[in-house]
Amino acid sequence: LPVERVEGTIVAKLPAPKTILPREKPIPKPKPETKWQQYAKLKGIQNKKKARKVWDDEIKDWRPTWGYQSRVNDELNEWVLEVPANADPYEDQFGKAKKAKTERVAKNELQRMRNIARASKLKVPGVGLTPTDTPSKDHLSKALALAKKSTASVGKFTDSLPKEKPVKNTGKKRKFEPNVGDMSKEKSAQLDILSKMAKAGPTVDVTKAMKQHLLEEEQQRQKANSERPKKAKSIKKSIKRKQGKDTKRGGGGKGKRRGRK
Amino acid sequence: MRPLTEEETKTFFEKLSKYIGENIKLLIDRPDGTYCFRLHKDRVYYVMEETMKKAANISRENLVSFGTCFGKFTKSGKFRLHITALDFLAPYAKYKIWVKPSAEQQFLYGHHVMKSGLGRITENTPQYQGVIVYSMSDLPLGFGVAAKSTEDCRRVDPMTVVTFHQADIGEYIRSEDTLT
């Protein structure tokens, strides 16, 4: 074998390997894709590599693009924060910024956990109702129902308020009629709905009623006009006024109806 | 596939009654077989009971259509009538509009009907009433909404719209892929 000297010791140079050794461990399974990776693959978005450090002109030095000493966390280290024009002057802006940061971190953590849960195909319970600043009516009713249920005996002994309506459907699943149910029952139910609709009767159309009323008045006045030609001028005026009212109302009614159609 | 809930049935019947009034009874209670309405992917299908039972064996992604599609529910819960319902609604139509041959093409391309193209109109059509549009040879062409009542139609000038276009049989060619 050829021999050479490396750093004082005599080393033999071995030839290149010819036999391929088999793998010790099996090929790693492909990692399950996260939600973003699936979307990026679908849309064909390529990952643009960002440089590790970015030149910062204010400090005149290189700063990391993300993480520990980057500009991302500068808002938290500010010694003065402006109060925006629409904010309460006594609000704690520093506390607000800190809270926003913790919320962002928590959200990121939640997304990460969701990705893992989706990958591991475990049954994860839903996150339920998250706290909001401005709860809607739907949100409040759900919160009330949950609060009633959240006792040791799962809401069996919680009393409801005197005029409180029972909860409609708490679960996610809606219940529908069976597909191949009793046909005659279905028919009778539909005919019931029809009869209820027919019973409600023709809705009184205010604009139509107004028009009819004005038309009748106009006809009466025209009759009076033909009997008493002396009062023609005043009647003409009143008819003109009435016609003006009529068209305005008619236009309003049209506008309303068109929106609905 | 599932039957319609009460609110859905109500919305659906209200829309139908705009065109055929109380003749919906004749669609529900038919002497020649039990027909039913079923909802599948937001579309309402009118189908015979036996066909429905057979269609129930096909999975949801694979089932495209069964019976006749009457229309679909939009995302906001409103019901939109499709042209495929014409065959069932035309015989029971309460208010009809006949269109002159010159204006037929315009309507079939999706435009509204002007007074110049209006041939005949049933008496006492209220304004904004749902109407079925026929050609002069009594061939149903589609659905519309009366823009003017019958009396108004007589008075207006020939360039005003008398019927708003809702659906026409030209859609079978124009929107071939979206109709089921």
Tab-separated table of N, CA, C and O in Angstrom, chain A residues 116-175:
chain	number	residue	atom	x	y	z
A	116	ILE	N	-49.586	18.608	13.908
A	116	ILE	CA	-49.133	17.324	14.442
A	116	ILE	C	-50.323	16.391	14.631
A	116	ILE	O	-50.264	15.207	14.283
A	117	ALA	N	-51.409	16.944	15.155
A	117	ALA	CA	-52.585	16.108	15.413
A	117	ALA	C	-53.144	15.571	14.106
A	117	ALA	O	-53.535	14.405	14.011
A	118	ARG	N	-53.153	16.430	13.079
A	118	ARG	CA	-53.664	15.972	11.798
A	118	ARG	C	-52.777	14.882	11.228
A	118	ARG	O	-53.250	13.912	10.654
A	119	ALA	N	-51.475	15.047	11.444
A	119	ALA	CA	-50.545	14.061	10.918
A	119	ALA	C	-50.692	12.740	11.635
A	119	ALA	O	-50.677	11.675	11.017
A	120	SER	N	-50.850	12.798	12.956
A	120	SER	CA	-50.922	11.555	13.709
A	120	SER	C	-52.310	10.951	13.667
A	120	SER	O	-52.541	9.885	14.207
A	121	LYS	N	-53.255	11.635	13.053
A	121	LYS	CA	-54.610	11.140	12.849
A	121	LYS	C	-55.272	10.775	14.167
A	121	LYS	O	-56.068	9.858	14.243
A	122	LEU	N	-54.939	11.499	15.213
A	122	LEU	CA	-55.607	11.277	16.493
A	122	LEU	C	-56.888	12.074	16.512
A	122	LEU	O	-57.009	13.087	15.844
A	123	LYS	N	-57.815	11.609	17.329
A	123	LYS	CA	-59.060	12.382	17.486
A	123	LYS	C	-58.791	13.501	18.487
A	123	LYS	O	-58.534	13.230	19.658
A	124	VAL	N	-58.844	14.729	17.997
A	124	VAL	CA	-58.583	15.865	18.878
A	124	VAL	C	-59.904	16.577	19.158
A	124	VAL	O	-60.648	16.866	18.232
A	125	PRO	N	-60.185	16.854	20.416
A	125	PRO	CA	-61.448	17.562	20.661
A	125	PRO	C	-61.365	18.988	20.115
A	125	PRO	O	-60.303	19.583	20.078
A	126	GLY	N	-62.475	19.537	19.681
A	126	GLY	CA	-62.506	20.877	19.127
A	126	GLY	C	-62.081	21.909	20.167
A	126	GLY	O	-62.146	21.663	21.361
A	127	VAL	N	-61.678	23.065	19.671
A	127	VAL	CA	-61.159	24.079	20.586
A	127	VAL	C	-62.310	24.757	21.337
A	127	VAL	O	-62.102	25.381	22.347
A	128	GLY	N	-63.533	24.595	20.848
A	128	GLY	CA	-64.680	25.167	21.542
A	128	GLY	C	-64.792	26.656	21.272
A	128	GLY	O	-64.388	27.133	20.225
A	129	LEU	N	-65.316	27.392	22.240
A	129	LEU	CA	-65.513	28.824	22.057
A	129	LEU	C	-64.274	29.566	22.517
A	129	LEU	O	-63.848	29.414	23.653
A	130	THR	N	-63.709	30.365	21.626
A	130	THR	CA	-62.563	31.174	22.023
A	130	THR	C	-63.080	32.537	22.480
A	130	THR	O	-64.066	33.040	21.966
A	131	PRO	N	-62.396	33.140	23.441
A	131	PRO	CA	-62.891	34.429	23.927
A	131	PRO	C	-62.742	35.515	22.859
A	131	PRO	O	-61.754	35.549	22.129
A	132	THR	N	-63.737	36.352	22.706
A	132	THR	CA	-63.689	37.454	21.738
A	132	THR	C	-64.020	38.767	22.451
A	132	THR	O	-64.671	38.763	23.493
A	133	ASP	N	-63.586	39.834	21.832
A	133	ASP	CA	-63.899	41.150	22.414
A	133	ASP	C	-65.363	41.506	22.208
A	133	ASP	O	-65.997	42.092	23.066
A	134	THR	N	-65.880	41.167	21.026
A	134	THR	CA	-67.260	41.533	20.689
A	134	THR	C	-68.028	40.261	20.344
A	134	THR	O	-68.108	39.878	19.195
A	135	PRO	N	-68.585	39.595	21.365
A	135	PRO	CA	-69.316	38.362	21.054
A	135	PRO	C	-70.620	38.655	20.348
A	135	PRO	O	-71.319	39.608	20.663
A	136	SER	N	-70.961	37.807	19.374
A	136	SER	CA	-72.233	37.967	18.668
A	136	SER	C	-73.310	37.261	19.463
A	136	SER	O	-73.040	36.580	20.453
A	137	LYS	N	-74.563	37.414	18.993
A	137	LYS	CA	-75.691	36.795	19.704
A	137	LYS	C	-75.524	35.277	19.717
A	137	LYS	O	-75.754	34.611	20.726
A	138	ASP	N	-75.122	34.745	18.564
A	138	ASP	CA	-74.898	33.309	18.435
A	138	ASP	C	-73.828	32.846	19.421
A	138	ASP	O	-73.981	31.825	20.113
A	139	HIS	N	-72.743	33.630	19.500
A	139	HIS	CA	-71.624	33.306	20.389
A	139	HIS	C	-72.102	33.261	21.833
A	139	HIS	O	-71.769	32.353	22.595
A	140	LEU	N	-72.901	34.267	22.208
A	140	LEU	CA	-73.359	34.348	23.604
A	140	LEU	C	-74.259	33.181	23.951
A	140	LEU	O	-74.156	32.607	25.047
A	141	SER	N	-75.143	32.818	23.025
A	141	SER	CA	-76.053	31.720	23.346
A	141	SER	C	-75.272	30.421	23.498
A	141	SER	O	-75.556	29.604	24.381
A	142	LYS	N	-74.252	30.256	22.642
A	142	LYS	CA	-73.423	29.039	22.745
A	142	LYS	C	-72.677	29.032	24.068
A	142	LYS	O	-72.580	27.989	24.733
A	143	ALA	N	-72.152	30.219	24.436
A	143	ALA	CA	-71.398	30.308	25.684
A	143	ALA	C	-72.296	29.974	26.868
A	143	ALA	O	-71.876	29.276	27.808
A	144	LEU	N	-73.525	30.465	26.813
A	144	LEU	CA	-74.470	30.188	27.902
A	144	LEU	C	-74.740	28.698	28.001
A	144	LEU	O	-74.712	28.111	29.093
A	145	ALA	N	-74.976	28.077	26.842
A	145	ALA	CA	-75.269	26.639	26.850
A	145	ALA	C	-74.094	25.845	27.404
A	145	ALA	O	-74.267	24.917	28.204
A	146	LEU	N	-72.882	26.239	27.010
A	146	LEU	CA	-71.696	25.537	27.491
A	146	LEU	C	-71.517	25.722	28.983
A	146	LEU	O	-71.164	24.780	29.699
A	147	ALA	N	-71.760	26.954	29.449
A	147	ALA	CA	-71.580	27.228	30.873
A	147	ALA	C	-72.546	26.390	31.699
A	147	ALA	O	-72.206	25.882	32.757
A	148	LYS	N	-73.766	26.250	31.182
A	148	LYS	CA	-74.747	25.444	31.913
A	148	LYS	C	-74.321	23.995	31.980
A	148	LYS	O	-74.590	23.289	32.946
A	149	LYS	N	-73.669	23.530	30.903
A	149	LYS	CA	-73.298	22.124	30.848
A	149	LYS	C	-72.023	21.832	31.635
A	149	LYS	O	-71.754	20.686	31.985
A	150	SER	N	-71.218	22.882	31.920
A	150	SER	CA	-69.895	22.629	32.495
A	150	SER	C	-69.951	22.491	33.998
A	150	SER	O	-69.321	23.239	34.720
A	151	THR	N	-70.695	21.564	34.511
A	151	THR	CA	-70.680	21.259	35.952
A	151	THR	C	-70.280	19.812	36.113
A	151	THR	O	-70.140	19.081	35.137
A	152	ALA	N	-70.126	19.396	37.364
A	152	ALA	CA	-69.671	18.032	37.620
A	152	ALA	C	-70.688	17.027	37.094
A	152	ALA	O	-70.327	15.956	36.610
A	153	SER	N	-71.960	17.376	37.174
A	153	SER	CA	-72.985	16.456	36.688
A	153	SER	C	-73.460	16.845	35.289
A	153	SER	O	-74.585	16.587	34.908
A	154	VAL	N	-72.580	17.495	34.537
A	154	VAL	CA	-72.823	17.841	33.119
A	154	VAL	C	-74.176	18.525	32.934
A	154	VAL	O	-74.956	18.178	32.050
A	155	GLY	N	-74.470	19.477	33.807
A	155	GLY	CA	-75.641	20.325	33.595
A	155	GLY	C	-76.958	19.689	33.957
A	155	GLY	O	-78.003	20.229	33.621
A	156	LYS	N	-76.961	18.550	34.659
A	156	LYS	CA	-78.232	17.880	34.942
A	156	LYS	C	-79.028	18.655	35.980
A	156	LYS	O	-80.251	18.695	35.923
A	157	PHE	N	-78.325	19.311	36.922
A	157	PHE	CA	-79.048	19.966	38.018
A	157	PHE	C	-78.982	21.484	37.941
A	157	PHE	O	-79.352	22.155	38.882
A	158	THR	N	-78.528	22.045	36.832
A	158	THR	CA	-78.509	23.508	36.731
A	158	THR	C	-79.914	23.975	36.398
A	158	THR	O	-80.534	23.489	35.463
A	159	ASP	N	-80.387	24.943	37.190
A	159	ASP	CA	-81.717	25.487	36.898
A	159	ASP	C	-81.588	26.540	35.818
A	159	ASP	O	-80.616	27.290	35.780
A	160	SER	N	-82.602	26.600	34.947
A	160	SER	CA	-82.575	27.653	33.924
A	160	SER	C	-83.444	28.810	34.398
A	160	SER	O	-84.302	28.658	35.245
A	161	LEU	N	-83.215	29.970	33.800
A	161	LEU	CA	-83.975	31.166	34.159
A	161	LEU	C	-85.449	30.970	33.784
A	161	LEU	O	-85.752	30.133	32.935
A	162	PRO	N	-86.356	31.755	34.383
A	162	PRO	CA	-87.786	31.488	34.158
A	162	PRO	C	-88.208	31.494	32.693
A	162	PRO	O	-88.962	30.626	32.268
A	163	LYS	N	-87.689	32.465	31.905
A	163	LYS	CA	-88.188	32.516	30.526
A	163	LYS	C	-87.166	32.008	29.515
A	163	LYS	O	-87.223	32.355	28.349
A	164	GLU	N	-86.232	31.216	29.996
A	164	GLU	CA	-85.168	30.771	29.092
A	164	GLU	C	-85.650	29.636	28.204
A	164	GLU	O	-86.267	28.684	28.669
A	165	LYS	N	-85.364	29.765	26.918
A	165	LYS	CA	-85.797	28.727	25.983
A	165	LYS	C	-84.796	27.574	26.008
A	165	LYS	O	-83.603	27.789	26.166
A	166	PRO	N	-85.240	26.338	25.820
A	166	PRO	CA	-84.280	25.224	25.786
A	166	PRO	C	-83.394	25.320	24.550
A	166	PRO	O	-83.800	25.834	23.518
A	167	VAL	N	-82.170	24.797	24.692
A	167	VAL	CA	-81.187	24.926	23.613
A	167	VAL	C	-81.628	24.103	22.408
A	167	VAL	O	-82.115	22.983	22.550
A	168	LYS	N	-81.431	24.657	21.225
A	168	LYS	CA	-81.939	23.995	20.024
A	168	LYS	C	-81.054	22.840	19.588
A	168	LYS	O	-81.410	21.691	19.757
A	169	ASN	N	-79.890	23.130	19.014
A	169	ASN	CA	-78.977	22.025	18.670
A	169	ASN	C	-77.579	22.421	19.068
A	169	ASN	O	-76.971	23.287	18.491
A	170	THR	N	-77.114	21.756	20.128
A	170	THR	CA	-75.806	22.084	20.658
A	170	THR	C	-74.710	21.419	19.857
A	170	THR	O	-73.646	21.966	19.677
A	171	GLY	N	-74.983	20.199	19.403
A	171	GLY	CA	-73.938	19.438	18.718
A	171	GLY	C	-73.666	19.995	17.337
A	171	GLY	O	-74.350	20.878	16.833
A	172	LYS	N	-72.603	19.475	16.702
A	172	LYS	CA	-72.259	19.961	15.369
A	172	LYS	C	-73.221	19.387	14.337
A	172	LYS	O	-73.513	19.995	13.340
A	173	LYS	N	-73.693	18.151	14.581
A	173	LYS	CA	-74.483	17.480	13.546
A	173	LYS	C	-75.927	17.975	13.551
A	173	LYS	O	-76.545	18.093	14.588
A	174	ARG	N	-76.436	18.276	12.374
A	174	ARG	CA	-77.854	18.595	12.241
A	174	ARG	C	-78.600	17.308	11.998
A	174	ARG	O	-78.080	16.395	11.370
A	175	LYS	N	-79.837	17.259	12.467
A	175	LYS	CA	-80.626	16.047	12.253
A	175	LYS	C	-81.599	16.286	11.112
A	175	LYS	O	-82.334	17.269	11.121
